[in-house]
Amino acid sequence: TGRCVPGVRRVDGGARVVKAIRLDYGNFMAPRLPGGVEPTELSTLLAPAFESALSVVSAWREQGRLGFLDLPYASDSVARVAELAGRYRESFDDIVVLGIGGSSLGAIALRDALLGPFWNQQSAGQHDHFPRLHVLDNPDPHTYRALMNQIDPARTLFNVVSKSGATAETMAQYLVVREHLDEAVGPDHAPSHFLFTTDAANGALRQIGEAEGLAMLPLPDNVGGRFSVLSPVGLLPAAACGADIGALLSGAAEMESRCHGDALDSNPAGTLAALLHHADTGQGRTIHVMMPYADRLRSTALWFQQLWAESLGKTTSHSGEDRPTGPTPLAALGATDQHSLLQLLMEGPADKVVLFIAVDDPGADVPIPQRHSEIDALSYLGGHSLGGLLASEHIATAEALRRAGRPNATIHLPAVDAHALGQLIMLLEIATVLAAPLYGVDPLDQPGVELGKQLTYGLMGREGVPAPEIAEVDPRWVL
Ligand code: PA5
């Protein structure tokens, strides 16, 4: 009929109907939310700010700074990922990603969302003989040893992921693993157990990989760690374990085109960025909680936490004065955190907003049987399902927050699948770069992380870095 059904978009000339994710921000708006954003404020305050943010972001894009926007269309790179993934799937039972921050959180989010709970604990038959997927990010020796005791090095691929090829944690993990592999399978076979995902031209990993002829996947120069989940950084491990990266990228492409518009009321990423920025700087709601109602999306909330924090938490210069700025993201999980954080969200300081993620179709649901009809505390549950309970808990929590005057919005996913996840990832990435000009910061750098890195290098004796003076422990302040 050509009519547009909310949440449903036609692509491929109408041959396929795919569902778009929806952003419901009604619980930010007055009078529905007591003290909420007035509809007129959207057009008089938020829309003009968004328009100037969009022009900054468009200029960044033209300057070639926002490579993540092009990732859904990088067909050569995707073909290479698919080819390698197919090969690795045949040869290995376990894949271990060595990487940290933006080089690990995306792979974890994709694994947990798309492969489902307990993937690594299932038998090979249960996951159709696709490999297990582990991520070693923190250089904690206990985790390292425990993982190494579980895997057979002869049947394991180590995907070393580092854009810079210099991050201490990842380089240390590589050195340890490489030594272990040389001993376990012999120095001649060890190289075939490594894949480096790193900068196309620079860095120590590139240097080692080229010298030793190791398999490598290049990262575009203009894609930084926390925006790299849809590059080979996230795609290779996901594809090797059987995730549908084609659907992931097509979802991302659809969201990318949905967010081109310069009208705030039809641009979901712009709306999200403008509302969250306004809540922070205009209403003192500095803490931004992301609370999915699906265990499979818990890691996505952690991925977003890094994206939002490292991109927006910066020092800006205001009238010649340095000023700290940026929201504080907090990853939570519904319904679990209803029994942990919700009391604070409801009645604690009015300095928080909540971004829920709800799932329309939970997939395989579990019916709740009718038993104990004589006991009120149980009888009402019978005949419902676990998915239905989770959905009701989201609705109830959003409503309770609204009644308490606490702003919240919900991103509705049709399902937790690759297509919806691709849309969600792109939505949040674009919202992040649009929020950056609103805060007056560059979303792509992280200068605050540098000092700690330099001090670590100095403490560990890196060539050319002086040993730092660390403020001495003062016994008066130690109990
Ligand atoms: O988002 C970022 O840029 C950072 O979190 C990096 O991903 C992290 O520091 C790891 O860097 P690299 O990929 O260079 O090892």
PDB file of N, CA and C and ligand atoms in Angstrom, residues 100-103 161-167 170-171 224-227 306 310 446 449 453, ligand 1:
ATOM      1  N   ILE A 100      42.205  -4.789  24.362  1.00  0.00           N
ATOM      2  CA  ILE A 100      41.600  -4.134  25.536  1.00  0.00           C
ATOM      3  C   ILE A 100      40.876  -2.864  25.096  1.00  0.00           C
ATOM      4  N   GLY A 101      39.902  -2.436  25.878  1.00  0.00           N
ATOM      5  CA  GLY A 101      39.162  -1.204  25.568  1.00  0.00           C
ATOM      6  C   GLY A 101      38.374  -1.366  24.277  1.00  0.00           C
ATOM      7  N   GLY A 102      38.543  -0.404  23.379  1.00  0.00           N
ATOM      8  CA  GLY A 102      37.840  -0.473  22.108  1.00  0.00           C
ATOM      9  C   GLY A 102      38.251  -1.680  21.281  1.00  0.00           C
ATOM     10  N   SER A 103      39.335  -2.316  21.638  1.00  0.00           N
ATOM     11  CA  SER A 103      39.785  -3.486  20.891  1.00  0.00           C
ATOM     12  C   SER A 103      39.257  -4.794  21.471  1.00  0.00           C
ATOM     13  N   VAL A 161      44.516  -7.901  18.801  1.00  0.00           N
ATOM     14  CA  VAL A 161      43.839  -6.714  18.267  1.00  0.00           C
ATOM     15  C   VAL A 161      44.382  -5.472  18.957  1.00  0.00           C
ATOM     16  N   SER A 162      45.052  -4.629  18.186  1.00  0.00           N
ATOM     17  CA  SER A 162      45.521  -3.354  18.734  1.00  0.00           C
ATOM     18  C   SER A 162      45.715  -2.378  17.591  1.00  0.00           C
ATOM     19  N   LYS A 163      44.927  -1.308  17.614  1.00  0.00           N
ATOM     20  CA  LYS A 163      45.059  -0.293  16.571  1.00  0.00           C
ATOM     21  C   LYS A 163      46.471   0.288  16.571  1.00  0.00           C
ATOM     22  N   SER A 164      46.925   0.661  17.765  1.00  0.00           N
ATOM     23  CA  SER A 164      48.249   1.302  17.868  1.00  0.00           C
ATOM     24  C   SER A 164      49.375   0.287  17.759  1.00  0.00           C
ATOM     25  N   GLY A 165      49.072  -0.952  18.098  1.00  0.00           N
ATOM     26  CA  GLY A 165      50.139  -1.951  18.152  1.00  0.00           C
ATOM     27  C   GLY A 165      51.138  -1.612  19.238  1.00  0.00           C
ATOM     28  N   ALA A 166      50.692  -0.967  20.294  1.00  0.00           N
ATOM     29  CA  ALA A 166      51.633  -0.542  21.325  1.00  0.00           C
ATOM     30  C   ALA A 166      51.076  -0.682  22.733  1.00  0.00           C
ATOM     31  N   THR A 167      49.798  -1.007  22.867  1.00  0.00           N
ATOM     32  CA  THR A 167      49.171  -1.003  24.193  1.00  0.00           C
ATOM     33  C   THR A 167      49.820  -2.062  25.089  1.00  0.00           C
ATOM     34  N   THR A 170      48.087  -5.472  25.911  1.00  0.00           N
ATOM     35  CA  THR A 170      47.943  -6.391  24.777  1.00  0.00           C
ATOM     36  C   THR A 170      49.297  -6.924  24.329  1.00  0.00           C
ATOM     37  N   MET A 171      50.298  -6.037  24.317  1.00  0.00           N
ATOM     38  CA  MET A 171      51.627  -6.493  23.893  1.00  0.00           C
ATOM     39  C   MET A 171      52.165  -7.543  24.881  1.00  0.00           C
ATOM     40  N   GLY A 224      38.869   4.610  15.029  1.00  0.00           N
ATOM     41  CA  GLY A 224      39.538   4.439  16.320  1.00  0.00           C
ATOM     42  C   GLY A 224      38.915   3.297  17.097  1.00  0.00           C
ATOM     43  N   GLY A 225      39.600   2.870  18.141  1.00  0.00           N
ATOM     44  CA  GLY A 225      39.222   1.690  18.925  1.00  0.00           C
ATOM     45  C   GLY A 225      37.741   1.592  19.241  1.00  0.00           C
ATOM     46  N   ARG A 226      37.194   2.612  19.927  1.00  0.00           N
ATOM     47  CA  ARG A 226      35.810   2.469  20.417  1.00  0.00           C
ATOM     48  C   ARG A 226      34.774   2.600  19.318  1.00  0.00           C
ATOM     49  N   PHE A 227      35.204   2.950  18.117  1.00  0.00           N
ATOM     50  CA  PHE A 227      34.272   2.995  16.974  1.00  0.00           C
ATOM     51  C   PHE A 227      34.551   1.841  15.997  1.00  0.00           C
ATOM     52  N   GLN A 306      31.908   2.614  27.575  1.00  0.00           N
ATOM     53  CA  GLN A 306      33.228   3.091  27.147  1.00  0.00           C
ATOM     54  C   GLN A 306      33.109   4.140  26.044  1.00  0.00           C
ATOM     55  N   GLU A 310      34.666   7.664  27.054  1.00  0.00           N
ATOM     56  CA  GLU A 310      35.971   8.027  26.495  1.00  0.00           C
ATOM     57  C   GLU A 310      35.828   9.060  25.378  1.00  0.00           C
ATOM     58  N   GLN A 446      41.621  10.768  23.166  1.00  0.00           N
ATOM     59  CA  GLN A 446      41.513  10.390  24.573  1.00  0.00           C
ATOM     60  C   GLN A 446      42.779  10.824  25.297  1.00  0.00           C
ATOM     61  N   VAL A 449      43.976   9.601  28.829  1.00  0.00           N
ATOM     62  CA  VAL A 449      44.438   8.240  29.096  1.00  0.00           C
ATOM     63  C   VAL A 449      45.967   8.185  28.994  1.00  0.00           C
ATOM     64  N   LYS A 453      49.343   5.962  30.853  1.00  0.00           N
ATOM     65  CA  LYS A 453      50.136   5.064  29.988  1.00  0.00           C
ATOM     66  C   LYS A 453      51.621   5.385  30.122  1.00  0.00           C
TER      67      LYS A 453
HETATM   68  O1  PA5 B   1      38.777   3.486  22.168  1.00  0.00           O
HETATM   69  C1  PA5 B   1      39.973   3.587  22.212  1.00  0.00           C
HETATM   70  O2  PA5 B   1      40.630   4.242  21.384  1.00  0.00           O
HETATM   71  C2  PA5 B   1      40.757   2.880  23.291  1.00  0.00           C
HETATM   72  O3  PA5 B   1      39.897   2.319  24.231  1.00  0.00           O
HETATM   73  C3  PA5 B   1      41.614   1.789  22.674  1.00  0.00           C
HETATM   74  O4  PA5 B   1      40.805   0.884  21.994  1.00  0.00           O
HETATM   75  C4  PA5 B   1      42.418   1.034  23.749  1.00  0.00           C
HETATM   76  O5  PA5 B   1      43.206   1.924  24.491  1.00  0.00           O
HETATM   77  C5  PA5 B   1      43.297  -0.008  23.091  1.00  0.00           C
HETATM   78  O6  PA5 B   1      44.097   0.604  22.127  1.00  0.00           O
HETATM   79  P1  PA5 B   1      44.769  -0.218  20.962  1.00  0.00           P
HETATM   80  O7  PA5 B   1      43.704  -0.745  20.095  1.00  0.00           O
HETATM   81  O8  PA5 B   1      45.657   0.759  20.278  1.00  0.00           O
HETATM   82  O9  PA5 B   1      45.546  -1.319  21.615  1.00  0.00           O
END
